[in-house]
Short mmCIF file of C-alpha atoms in Angstrom, two decimals:
data_model
loop_
_atom_site.label_atom_id
_atom_site.label_comp_id
_atom_site.label_asym_id
_atom_site.label_seq_id
_atom_site.Cartn_x
_atom_site.Cartn_y
_atom_site.Cartn_z
CA UNK A 1 40.38 171.79 158.24
CA UNK A 2 41.36 174.72 155.79
CA UNK A 3 43.64 175.77 153.06
CA UNK A 4 45.54 173.69 150.67
CA UNK A 5 44.42 170.56 153.12
CA UNK A 6 40.50 170.92 152.06
CA UNK A 7 42.14 171.62 148.67
CA UNK A 8 43.53 168.35 148.22
CA UNK A 9 40.07 166.49 149.31
CA UNK A 10 38.36 168.52 146.72
CA UNK A 11 36.60 165.85 143.93
CA UNK A 12 37.35 168.75 141.41
CA UNK A 13 40.91 168.47 141.77
CA UNK A 14 40.94 164.93 140.23
CA UNK A 15 39.63 166.80 137.11
CA UNK A 16 41.23 169.02 134.30
CA UNK A 17 39.93 172.37 133.32
CA UNK A 18 36.59 172.25 131.76
CA UNK A 19 37.42 171.21 128.01
CA UNK A 20 35.48 174.21 126.70
CA UNK A 21 36.29 176.74 128.86
CA UNK A 22 39.89 176.84 127.36
CA UNK A 23 37.93 177.88 124.18
CA UNK A 24 36.36 180.94 125.23
CA UNK A 25 39.40 183.71 123.91
CA UNK A 26 38.93 182.18 120.57
CA UNK A 27 35.14 182.19 120.61
CA UNK A 28 35.86 186.01 120.94
CA UNK A 29 38.10 185.94 118.60
CA UNK A 30 35.66 184.33 115.87
CA UNK A 31 32.89 186.54 117.27
CA UNK A 32 34.58 189.61 116.35
CA UNK A 33 34.04 188.78 112.62
CA UNK A 34 32.00 191.79 110.82
CA UNK A 35 29.56 188.94 109.50
CA UNK A 36 29.68 187.06 112.76
CA UNK A 37 30.29 183.31 114.26
CA UNK A 38 30.06 180.35 112.67
CA UNK A 39 30.57 177.91 115.68
CA UNK A 40 31.29 173.99 114.42
CA UNK A 41 33.43 173.52 117.96
CA UNK A 42 31.29 171.93 120.21
CA UNK A 43 28.70 169.74 118.17
CA UNK A 44 25.61 170.79 119.75
CA UNK A 45 22.20 170.38 117.34
CA UNK A 46 20.73 173.57 115.61
CA UNK A 47 17.59 171.62 113.78
CA UNK A 48 14.34 172.16 115.23
CA UNK A 49 12.78 169.08 117.51
CA UNK A 50 10.37 166.95 115.42
CA UNK A 51 6.50 167.97 115.80
CA UNK A 52 5.44 164.64 116.75
CA UNK A 53 8.49 164.22 119.69
CA UNK A 54 7.30 167.76 121.10
CA UNK A 55 3.40 166.99 120.94
CA UNK A 56 4.31 163.50 122.87
CA UNK A 57 6.48 165.45 125.36
CA UNK A 58 3.62 168.57 125.77
CA UNK A 59 1.20 165.23 126.00
CA UNK A 60 3.04 163.96 129.26
CA UNK A 61 3.13 167.26 130.98
CA UNK A 62 0.53 166.41 133.78
CA UNK A 63 2.81 164.24 135.54
CA UNK A 64 2.59 165.00 139.24
CA UNK A 65 3.84 161.37 140.38
CA UNK A 66 7.61 160.23 140.83
CA UNK A 67 8.59 158.62 137.16
CA UNK A 68 10.19 155.03 137.15
CA UNK A 69 14.15 154.83 137.21
CA UNK A 70 13.70 151.79 135.10
CA UNK A 71 11.52 153.56 132.68
CA UNK A 72 8.03 153.00 131.64
CA UNK A 73 7.04 149.70 129.86
CA UNK A 74 6.66 151.46 126.74
CA UNK A 75 9.90 153.08 126.67
CA UNK A 76 11.63 149.60 127.58
CA UNK A 77 9.72 148.24 124.68
CA UNK A 78 10.71 151.22 122.55
CA UNK A 79 14.07 150.66 123.40
CA UNK A 80 14.37 147.15 123.07
CA UNK A 81 12.72 147.21 119.64
CA UNK A 82 15.26 150.05 118.10
CA UNK A 83 18.12 147.97 119.45
CA UNK A 84 17.08 144.96 117.92
CA UNK A 85 16.65 147.38 114.35
CA UNK A 86 19.81 148.81 114.75
CA UNK A 87 22.25 146.68 116.41
CA UNK A 88 22.05 143.69 114.92
CA UNK A 89 20.88 141.58 117.86
CA UNK A 90 19.76 138.03 117.17
CA UNK A 91 17.81 137.66 120.21
CA UNK A 92 15.88 139.77 123.04
CA UNK A 93 18.06 138.82 126.09
CA UNK A 94 19.89 142.14 127.08
CA UNK A 95 18.76 144.54 129.67
CA UNK A 96 17.92 148.38 128.92
CA UNK A 97 17.77 151.25 130.92
CA UNK A 98 17.08 155.04 130.02
CA UNK A 99 19.64 157.48 131.49
CA UNK A 100 19.63 161.41 131.56
CA UNK A 101 21.59 161.87 128.03
CA UNK A 102 24.74 159.84 127.32
CA UNK A 103 27.05 162.00 129.22
CA UNK A 104 25.99 161.58 132.45
CA UNK A 105 26.25 157.69 132.20
CA UNK A 106 29.61 157.92 130.62
CA UNK A 107 30.78 159.95 133.61
CA UNK A 108 29.46 157.87 136.60
CA UNK A 109 29.73 154.37 134.70
CA UNK A 110 33.30 153.51 136.54
CA UNK A 111 31.87 154.62 140.18
CA UNK A 112 28.55 152.83 139.56
CA UNK A 113 30.71 150.12 138.78
CA UNK A 114 32.26 149.95 141.65
CA UNK A 115 35.88 150.79 140.11
CA UNK A 116 38.10 152.71 142.08
CA UNK A 117 41.60 153.57 143.48
CA UNK A 118 44.06 150.49 142.26
CA UNK A 119 41.93 149.87 139.20
CA UNK A 120 42.58 150.95 135.76
CA UNK A 121 40.18 152.26 133.12
CA UNK A 122 41.38 151.52 129.31
CA UNK A 123 40.18 154.52 126.79
CA UNK A 124 41.47 155.33 123.15
CA UNK A 125 44.30 157.24 122.74
CA UNK A 126 42.18 159.93 121.19
CA UNK A 127 38.68 160.27 122.41
CA UNK A 128 35.75 162.08 124.15
CA UNK A 129 37.18 163.50 127.60
CA UNK A 130 34.53 162.50 129.70
CA UNK A 131 35.59 158.58 129.66
CA UNK A 132 38.95 159.74 131.35
CA UNK A 133 37.09 162.02 133.62
CA UNK A 134 34.77 159.51 134.91
CA UNK A 135 37.78 157.32 135.75
CA UNK A 136 39.29 160.04 137.71
CA UNK A 137 35.90 160.94 139.42
CA UNK A 138 36.05 157.00 140.35
CA UNK A 139 39.84 157.53 142.02
CA UNK A 140 40.85 154.84 139.20
CA UNK A 141 44.01 155.15 136.79
CA UNK A 142 43.23 156.09 133.09
CA UNK A 143 45.27 154.15 130.08
CA UNK A 144 45.41 155.47 126.73
CA UNK A 145 45.72 152.65 124.47
CA UNK A 146 44.40 151.74 120.81
CA UNK A 147 45.51 148.14 121.01
CA UNK A 148 45.47 144.98 123.50
CA UNK A 149 49.29 144.82 122.86
CA UNK A 150 49.83 148.16 124.47
CA UNK A 151 47.72 147.81 127.62
CA UNK A 152 50.54 144.95 128.53
CA UNK A 153 50.35 143.36 132.09
CA UNK A 154 48.46 146.34 133.68
CA UNK A 155 46.93 144.99 136.69
CA UNK A 156 43.01 145.40 137.51
CA UNK A 157 41.81 146.39 134.08
CA UNK A 158 37.96 146.73 135.08
CA UNK A 159 36.60 148.77 132.12
CA UNK A 160 37.67 149.50 129.11
CA UNK A 161 35.56 152.25 126.35
CA UNK A 162 35.62 151.80 122.93
CA UNK A 163 33.99 154.26 120.50
CA UNK A 164 32.70 153.32 117.35
CA UNK A 165 32.21 155.96 115.40
CA UNK A 166 34.88 157.80 116.96
CA UNK A 167 34.44 161.24 118.27
CA UNK A 168 36.43 163.33 117.13
CA UNK A 169 38.06 161.03 114.50
CA UNK A 170 35.02 159.65 112.75
CA UNK A 171 36.73 155.94 112.74
CA UNK A 172 35.06 153.43 112.46
CA UNK A 173 36.08 149.72 113.94
CA UNK A 174 35.93 146.89 112.09
CA UNK A 175 34.25 143.63 113.76
CA UNK A 176 36.94 141.79 113.81
CA UNK A 177 38.78 144.33 116.01
CA UNK A 178 35.82 144.68 118.27
CA UNK A 179 35.50 141.10 118.81
CA UNK A 180 38.87 140.99 119.96
CA UNK A 181 38.57 143.57 122.59
CA UNK A 182 35.47 141.73 123.98
CA UNK A 183 37.48 138.28 123.97
CA UNK A 184 40.21 139.93 125.82
CA UNK A 185 38.16 141.59 128.14
CA UNK A 186 36.14 138.35 129.09
CA UNK A 187 39.02 136.29 130.12
CA UNK A 188 40.06 139.21 132.28
CA UNK A 189 36.59 140.07 133.98
CA UNK A 190 36.30 143.61 132.68
CA UNK A 191 33.28 145.33 131.26
CA UNK A 192 33.66 146.43 127.79
CA UNK A 193 31.40 149.73 127.59
CA UNK A 194 31.02 151.02 123.60
CA UNK A 195 29.92 154.43 122.92
CA UNK A 196 27.31 154.01 120.21
CA UNK A 197 26.15 157.79 120.27
CA UNK A 198 27.14 158.15 116.00
CA UNK A 199 26.24 154.40 115.13
CA UNK A 200 23.57 155.47 112.64
CA UNK A 201 25.62 158.07 110.99
CA UNK A 202 27.86 156.35 108.62
CA UNK A 203 28.70 157.57 105.72
CA UNK A 204 31.82 155.79 103.61
CA UNK A 205 31.05 152.83 105.80
CA UNK A 206 28.75 150.89 107.91
CA UNK A 207 29.88 151.17 111.95
CA UNK A 208 28.82 147.58 114.16
CA UNK A 209 27.45 147.98 117.44
CA UNK A 210 29.38 145.78 120.54
CA UNK A 211 26.05 143.90 120.58
CA UNK A 212 25.87 142.59 117.24
CA UNK A 213 26.28 138.63 117.26
CA UNK A 214 29.36 138.98 115.46
CA UNK A 215 30.94 140.84 117.81
CA UNK A 216 28.80 139.80 121.23
CA UNK A 217 29.17 135.77 119.79
CA UNK A 218 25.40 136.02 121.12
CA UNK A 219 26.05 136.69 124.71
CA UNK A 220 25.80 140.41 126.26
CA UNK A 221 27.89 138.96 129.45
CA UNK A 222 29.98 142.10 130.18
CA UNK A 223 29.09 144.70 127.10
CA UNK A 224 27.06 147.49 127.97
CA UNK A 225 26.36 149.62 124.44
CA UNK A 226 25.33 153.42 125.21
CA UNK A 227 23.06 155.34 122.85
CA UNK A 228 22.10 158.73 122.79
CA UNK A 229 18.85 160.95 120.74
CA UNK A 230 20.92 164.02 120.99
CA UNK A 231 21.94 164.10 117.53
CA UNK A 232 19.95 161.51 115.63
CA UNK A 233 16.57 163.04 116.93
CA UNK A 234 18.00 167.11 118.19
CA UNK A 235 17.18 165.83 121.75
CA UNK A 236 20.35 167.21 123.39
CA UNK A 237 17.98 169.83 125.60
CA UNK A 238 16.44 166.67 126.57
CA UNK A 239 19.18 164.64 128.06
CA UNK A 240 17.49 161.33 126.66
CA UNK A 241 20.04 158.64 126.30
CA UNK A 242 20.17 154.69 127.14
CA UNK A 243 22.16 151.88 127.83
CA UNK A 244 21.65 148.16 126.57
CA UNK A 245 23.47 144.80 127.45
CA UNK A 246 24.22 142.45 129.90
CA UNK A 247 21.17 142.15 131.75
CA UNK A 248 23.20 141.48 135.18
CA UNK A 249 24.87 144.63 134.87
CA UNK A 250 21.93 146.75 133.77
CA UNK A 251 20.23 145.50 136.87
CA UNK A 252 23.32 146.55 138.99
CA UNK A 253 22.67 150.04 137.72
CA UNK A 254 19.47 150.19 138.15
CA UNK A 255 19.66 149.46 141.95
CA UNK A 256 22.22 152.09 142.44
CA UNK A 257 20.54 154.57 139.97
CA UNK A 258 17.26 154.00 142.47
CA UNK A 259 19.14 155.22 145.65
CA UNK A 260 20.85 157.71 143.52
CA UNK A 261 17.71 159.41 142.01
CA UNK A 262 19.23 158.88 138.56
CA UNK A 263 15.73 159.39 137.07
CA UNK A 264 14.28 160.60 133.58
CA UNK A 265 11.80 162.57 133.79
CA UNK A 266 8.07 161.60 132.85
CA UNK A 267 7.30 163.80 129.66
CA UNK A 268 10.98 163.22 128.55
CA UNK A 269 10.62 159.53 128.59
CA UNK A 270 7.44 160.24 126.60
CA UNK A 271 9.20 161.95 124.21
CA UNK A 272 11.83 159.34 123.59
CA UNK A 273 9.27 156.66 123.25
CA UNK A 274 7.66 158.72 119.91
CA UNK A 275 11.47 159.41 118.37
CA UNK A 276 12.19 155.72 118.77
CA UNK A 277 9.12 154.80 117.18
CA UNK A 278 9.74 157.03 114.15
CA UNK A 279 12.90 156.52 112.07
CA UNK A 280 11.88 158.80 109.13
CA UNK A 281 12.45 162.17 111.10
CA UNK A 282 16.04 160.43 111.55
CA UNK A 283 16.69 159.69 108.02
CA UNK A 284 15.75 163.53 107.22
CA UNK A 285 18.53 164.84 110.19
CA UNK A 286 20.85 161.91 108.57
CA UNK A 287 20.51 163.81 105.05
CA UNK A 288 20.56 167.57 106.73
CA UNK A 289 23.84 166.12 108.06
CA UNK A 290 25.01 164.40 104.86
CA UNK A 291 24.84 167.84 102.75
CA UNK A 292 26.61 169.86 105.63
CA UNK A 293 29.42 167.06 105.73
CA UNK A 294 30.00 167.35 101.95
CA UNK A 295 30.56 171.50 101.75
CA UNK A 296 32.59 171.30 104.71
CA UNK A 297 34.82 168.56 103.75
CA UNK A 298 35.19 170.22 100.52
CA UNK A 299 35.94 173.68 102.08
CA UNK A 300 38.53 172.48 104.14
CA UNK A 301 40.27 169.98 101.36
CA UNK A 302 40.15 173.38 99.11
CA UNK A 303 41.83 175.45 101.79
CA UNK A 304 44.80 172.73 101.80
CA UNK A 305 43.63 170.86 104.65
CA UNK A 306 43.90 166.92 105.22
CA UNK A 307 41.09 164.97 106.79
CA UNK A 308 41.79 161.91 108.38
CA UNK A 309 39.14 158.80 109.08
CA UNK A 310 35.82 160.80 109.32
CA UNK A 311 34.16 158.20 107.32
CA UNK A 312 31.26 158.15 110.04
CA UNK A 313 29.83 160.64 112.68
CA UNK A 314 29.27 163.98 113.05
CA UNK A 315 32.98 165.66 112.94
CA UNK A 316 35.55 166.13 109.97
CA UNK A 317 39.23 165.47 111.66
CA UNK A 318 41.58 167.96 109.69
CA UNK A 319 45.12 168.78 109.93
CA UNK A 320 47.45 171.39 108.46
CA UNK A 321 50.16 169.69 110.46
CA UNK A 322 50.86 172.14 112.99
CA UNK A 323 49.96 173.08 116.25
CA UNK A 324 46.38 172.62 116.87
CA UNK A 325 45.63 175.94 118.75
CA UNK A 326 47.63 177.49 115.44
CA UNK A 327 44.73 176.10 113.33
CA UNK A 328 42.16 177.40 115.76
CA UNK A 329 43.34 181.07 115.76
CA UNK A 330 43.71 180.50 111.77
CA UNK A 331 39.77 179.51 111.58
CA UNK A 332 38.56 182.01 114.34
CA UNK A 333 40.37 184.75 112.26
CA UNK A 334 37.82 183.68 109.86
CA UNK A 335 35.10 183.86 112.36
CA UNK A 336 34.67 180.46 112.40
CA UNK A 337 35.47 178.61 115.55
CA UNK A 338 36.45 174.79 115.84
CA UNK A 339 37.68 172.36 118.42
CA UNK A 340 41.69 172.14 119.41
CA UNK A 341 42.49 168.22 119.05
CA UNK A 342 44.39 168.18 122.19
CA UNK A 343 40.82 168.29 123.96
CA UNK A 344 40.51 164.78 123.07
CA UNK A 345 44.14 163.56 123.86
CA UNK A 346 47.64 164.61 123.84
CA UNK A 347 47.73 162.58 120.12
CA UNK A 348 45.56 165.04 118.69
CA UNK A 349 47.87 167.99 119.09
CA UNK A 350 48.31 168.63 115.40
CA UNK A 351 44.34 168.35 114.68
CA UNK A 352 40.98 170.14 114.98
CA UNK A 353 37.36 168.63 115.19
CA UNK A 354 34.81 170.45 112.42
CA UNK A 355 31.39 169.65 113.55
CA UNK A 356 28.42 169.44 111.11
CA UNK A 357 26.03 170.73 113.65
CA UNK A 358 25.35 174.42 111.93
CA UNK A 359 22.49 175.37 110.27
CA UNK A 360 22.71 175.34 106.54
CA UNK A 361 22.90 178.93 105.89
CA UNK A 362 25.81 179.12 108.28
CA UNK A 363 27.57 176.04 106.71
CA UNK A 364 27.12 177.47 103.05
CA UNK A 365 29.16 180.66 104.29
CA UNK A 366 32.16 178.66 105.32
CA UNK A 367 34.14 177.97 101.85
CA UNK A 368 34.18 181.46 101.19
CA UNK A 369 35.53 182.64 104.65
CA UNK A 370 38.11 179.66 104.63
CA UNK A 371 39.32 180.63 100.97
CA UNK A 372 39.46 184.30 102.09
#
């Protein structure tokens, strides 16, 4: 079988164009600026990996054997302790599992949970594209909704994604809202997956984990919290993340991941232990982002932009109330690359996402460029 029939069977046919490929022409325009490109689009870390983490990675480099998919005992202990400190859990009855970064888990979670055709995955109206991509990979339907009433009588909702602080908007969901989502999903036998990669980065309010007692009711049943060390510890290049929550669900994920070879390398596991045990470097990185946020926020407001939400996380959600691609071009002509809001759903059509992940030198140059 070939031609159109074969093409229809390709898994890639279920997916849209890769998000960042659509930004290449704008990147080229911004790169033509005489003072060079300032990249505020993707949100990739630019600061050094802290020395203790690099030492841990190097110290575990002689690793000829296969690592444990479940993670070493030391890593499981470090993850559990961090979750207890950070997520407001009242007990230790949750399961933990290291992942190859957080995006890998987000993209494959519907498939790993046995979700497929005839099932529905609920995602926020404006959100990280991989939630929907993962549902499409599994052959499931995607429903964008921010309220439970908007979901309606949709049959077979199997998974509900929440993201607080939100990427791209920086919106923080209050505990009462999260609790309603948890209760609603439990009544229907659906899993709630909470992307909490930006949980430690609250600026104007303190985000709450789905695992916190005030949200979970002291039970982790049906709940999964996804975390990453990419931004907290500058480990995007290491692909270091983990999931915590319902011990039965985590055990099921582990069984499948053993078969699929989804294993975090031994040196990265050692680096994760060092990163999770040290809050000082995370606090220092947080302060870098706070300073960059203040500079960029002031520059955007001075240039006539409105900023919505953005009370937490690594992004400013900005608008001039025009089509987002017009705004992207306006920035690009000033040598600054930002992300169009439509990347995150149709409701983002009139916004852009401005990342805090650039060097201090480049961030300091932004105000003059936007004023010019």
